[in-house]
């Protein structure tokens, strides 16, 4: 639903007027490019046998993430072939870690994409339905704090001219 129309009443599949900027936001165009400086982390990431950590993936670009995803998927398919061929037990247990690593990479890609889309739609009047906060139906429909605290001019004048009486009790 990321490509859904901005306005809830508009026809589905319609792109906003500035679709180039939207596509740039989807492509992580707004994110910073910071290389990993720690050599131990680089060595860990180079060996696919170790468990992938989400915080290490946060600093990667979209292209790097997609490459890593492709590598993990090919590794998973080769592990599944080895499983059928009767591979060792260590290879069979590795399938689970590779599956979880794929899920982590996909999660980071999705998080970055949604974060950039939120940044993109921050200034616009309408945001896509899937980027809006969920809460509950009742909370979404209730009055805002400003609307709830609004009073009429007549009531405001009453409050000013006839304030609540303060009574002091003798102990």
Tab-separated table of C-alpha atoms in Angstrom:
chain	number	residue	atom	x	y	z
A	1	UNK	CA	0.000	0.000	0.000
A	2	UNK	CA	3.082	2.212	-0.145
A	3	UNK	CA	2.163	3.367	-3.631
A	4	UNK	CA	-1.459	4.118	-2.748
A	5	UNK	CA	-2.829	7.522	-3.544
A	6	UNK	CA	-2.167	10.295	-1.042
A	7	UNK	CA	-5.757	11.468	-0.768
A	8	UNK	CA	-8.120	8.850	0.710
A	9	UNK	CA	-10.937	9.702	-1.759
A	10	UNK	CA	-8.704	9.707	-4.869
A	11	UNK	CA	-8.710	6.706	-7.242
A	12	UNK	CA	-6.356	3.869	-6.326
A	13	UNK	CA	-2.937	3.514	-7.949
A	14	UNK	CA	-2.677	7.203	-8.791
A	15	UNK	CA	0.722	8.752	-8.135
A	16	UNK	CA	1.079	12.177	-6.542
A	17	UNK	CA	2.198	15.062	-8.745
A	18	UNK	CA	5.800	14.900	-7.496
A	19	UNK	CA	6.329	11.168	-8.062
A	20	UNK	CA	10.065	11.578	-8.771
A	21	UNK	CA	10.654	12.771	-5.217
A	22	UNK	CA	8.516	9.914	-3.929
A	23	UNK	CA	10.580	7.369	-5.825
A	24	UNK	CA	13.731	8.996	-4.473
A	25	UNK	CA	12.358	8.624	-0.941
A	26	UNK	CA	11.613	4.968	-1.661
A	27	UNK	CA	15.170	4.527	-2.883
A	28	UNK	CA	16.571	5.787	0.463
A	29	UNK	CA	17.645	9.019	-1.213
A	30	UNK	CA	17.254	10.884	2.070
A	31	UNK	CA	19.511	8.626	4.131
A	32	UNK	CA	23.106	9.417	5.004
A	33	UNK	CA	26.002	7.431	3.609
A	34	UNK	CA	28.228	6.427	6.535
A	35	UNK	CA	30.710	3.587	6.100
A	36	UNK	CA	31.257	1.022	8.830
A	37	UNK	CA	34.521	1.861	10.543
A	38	UNK	CA	34.912	-1.100	12.884
A	39	UNK	CA	36.968	-3.816	11.112
A	40	UNK	CA	35.586	-6.581	13.382
A	41	UNK	CA	32.053	-5.755	12.259
A	42	UNK	CA	33.205	-5.810	8.623
A	43	UNK	CA	34.782	-9.250	9.116
A	44	UNK	CA	31.635	-10.553	10.796
A	45	UNK	CA	29.486	-9.281	7.957
A	46	UNK	CA	31.783	-10.761	5.313
A	47	UNK	CA	31.304	-14.273	6.669
A	48	UNK	CA	27.731	-15.248	5.970
A	49	UNK	CA	27.865	-18.079	8.513
A	50	UNK	CA	27.613	-15.658	11.437
A	51	UNK	CA	24.287	-14.267	12.564
A	52	UNK	CA	23.365	-10.930	10.958
A	53	UNK	CA	22.568	-8.115	13.378
A	54	UNK	CA	19.961	-5.474	12.564
A	55	UNK	CA	21.998	-2.552	13.958
A	56	UNK	CA	24.802	-3.388	11.526
A	57	UNK	CA	22.344	-3.308	8.626
A	58	UNK	CA	20.994	0.160	9.526
A	59	UNK	CA	24.067	1.947	8.164
A	60	UNK	CA	24.051	0.117	4.808
A	61	UNK	CA	22.625	1.576	1.595
A	62	UNK	CA	19.657	0.028	-0.199
A	63	UNK	CA	21.875	-1.439	-2.913
A	64	UNK	CA	24.085	-3.182	-0.321
A	65	UNK	CA	21.018	-4.521	1.473
A	66	UNK	CA	19.559	-5.902	-1.760
A	67	UNK	CA	22.893	-7.561	-2.616
A	68	UNK	CA	23.060	-9.135	0.833
A	69	UNK	CA	19.458	-10.315	0.497
A	70	UNK	CA	20.280	-11.955	-2.843
A	71	UNK	CA	23.337	-13.697	-1.321
A	72	UNK	CA	21.293	-14.972	1.624
A	73	UNK	CA	18.543	-16.299	-0.648
A	74	UNK	CA	21.050	-18.175	-2.827
A	75	UNK	CA	22.682	-19.581	0.317
A	76	UNK	CA	19.275	-20.717	1.593
A	77	UNK	CA	18.444	-22.446	-1.680
A	78	UNK	CA	21.810	-24.259	-1.671
A	79	UNK	CA	21.248	-25.338	1.947
A	80	UNK	CA	17.820	-26.723	1.021
A	81	UNK	CA	19.384	-28.698	-1.844
A	82	UNK	CA	21.992	-30.092	0.583
A	83	UNK	CA	19.181	-31.018	2.987
A	84	UNK	CA	17.491	-33.124	0.296
A	85	UNK	CA	20.832	-34.637	-0.737
A	86	UNK	CA	21.429	-35.665	2.898
A	87	UNK	CA	23.812	-33.029	4.204
A	88	UNK	CA	25.332	-32.810	7.663
A	89	UNK	CA	23.341	-31.780	10.739
A	90	UNK	CA	25.225	-28.483	11.051
A	91	UNK	CA	24.022	-27.479	7.584
A	92	UNK	CA	20.430	-28.313	8.506
A	93	UNK	CA	20.527	-26.127	11.623
A	94	UNK	CA	21.993	-23.293	9.572
A	95	UNK	CA	18.796	-23.058	7.465
A	96	UNK	CA	16.970	-21.481	10.407
A	97	UNK	CA	19.625	-18.774	10.956
A	98	UNK	CA	19.711	-17.928	7.232
A	99	UNK	CA	15.907	-17.630	7.156
A	100	UNK	CA	15.978	-15.298	10.159
A	101	UNK	CA	18.776	-13.264	8.552
A	102	UNK	CA	16.672	-12.827	5.405
A	103	UNK	CA	13.810	-11.630	7.588
A	104	UNK	CA	16.117	-9.133	9.324
A	105	UNK	CA	17.364	-7.695	6.029
A	106	UNK	CA	13.812	-7.361	4.695
A	107	UNK	CA	12.713	-5.715	7.953
A	108	UNK	CA	15.515	-3.130	7.767
A	109	UNK	CA	14.701	-2.390	4.105
A	110	UNK	CA	11.026	-1.896	4.985
A	111	UNK	CA	11.827	0.271	8.024
A	112	UNK	CA	14.134	2.551	6.034
A	113	UNK	CA	11.627	2.846	3.204
A	114	UNK	CA	8.774	3.745	5.568
A	115	UNK	CA	10.980	6.202	7.481
A	116	UNK	CA	11.900	7.998	4.258
A	117	UNK	CA	8.264	8.042	3.139
A	118	UNK	CA	7.223	9.564	6.483
A	119	UNK	CA	9.895	12.238	5.977
A	120	UNK	CA	8.627	12.792	2.420
A	121	UNK	CA	4.964	13.171	3.441
A	122	UNK	CA	5.665	15.220	6.592
A	123	UNK	CA	4.880	18.576	4.928
A	124	UNK	CA	1.986	17.413	2.729
A	125	UNK	CA	-1.670	17.773	3.681
A	126	UNK	CA	-2.512	14.072	3.417
A	127	UNK	CA	-0.438	11.010	4.242
A	128	UNK	CA	-1.081	7.508	2.875
A	129	UNK	CA	-3.348	5.355	5.014
A	130	UNK	CA	-0.637	2.839	5.875
A	131	UNK	CA	1.684	5.590	7.181
A	132	UNK	CA	-0.909	7.088	9.518
A	133	UNK	CA	-0.960	6.106	13.178
A	134	UNK	CA	-3.202	3.140	14.001
A	135	UNK	CA	-4.555	3.662	17.568
A	136	UNK	CA	-8.236	2.604	17.707
A	137	UNK	CA	-11.239	3.784	15.709
A	138	UNK	CA	-12.640	5.649	18.720
A	139	UNK	CA	-9.350	7.452	19.426
A	140	UNK	CA	-8.942	8.418	15.766
A	141	UNK	CA	-12.452	9.886	15.656
A	142	UNK	CA	-12.332	11.736	18.934
A	143	UNK	CA	-11.826	15.506	19.124
A	144	UNK	CA	-8.290	16.847	19.236
A	145	UNK	CA	-7.127	18.527	22.458
A	146	UNK	CA	-7.550	21.964	20.899
A	147	UNK	CA	-11.093	21.186	19.707
A	148	UNK	CA	-12.061	19.654	23.064
A	149	UNK	CA	-10.801	22.634	25.089
A	150	UNK	CA	-12.412	25.269	22.809
A	151	UNK	CA	-15.072	27.463	24.485
A	152	UNK	CA	-17.470	30.040	23.112
A	153	UNK	CA	-16.871	33.793	23.390
A	154	UNK	CA	-19.828	34.107	25.774
A	155	UNK	CA	-18.462	31.391	28.084
A	156	UNK	CA	-14.989	32.976	27.976
A	157	UNK	CA	-16.437	36.317	29.100
A	158	UNK	CA	-18.366	34.580	31.913
A	159	UNK	CA	-15.186	32.885	33.108
A	160	UNK	CA	-13.291	36.202	33.160
A	161	UNK	CA	-15.952	38.349	34.826
A	162	UNK	CA	-17.294	35.764	37.284
A	163	UNK	CA	-14.373	33.564	38.310
A	164	UNK	CA	-14.825	30.596	40.642
A	165	UNK	CA	-15.067	31.767	44.248
A	166	UNK	CA	-12.229	30.941	46.591
A	167	UNK	CA	-13.385	30.026	50.080
A	168	UNK	CA	-11.044	29.774	53.061
A	169	UNK	CA	-12.088	27.587	55.986
A	170	UNK	CA	-11.067	28.422	59.535
A	171	UNK	CA	-9.518	25.418	61.213
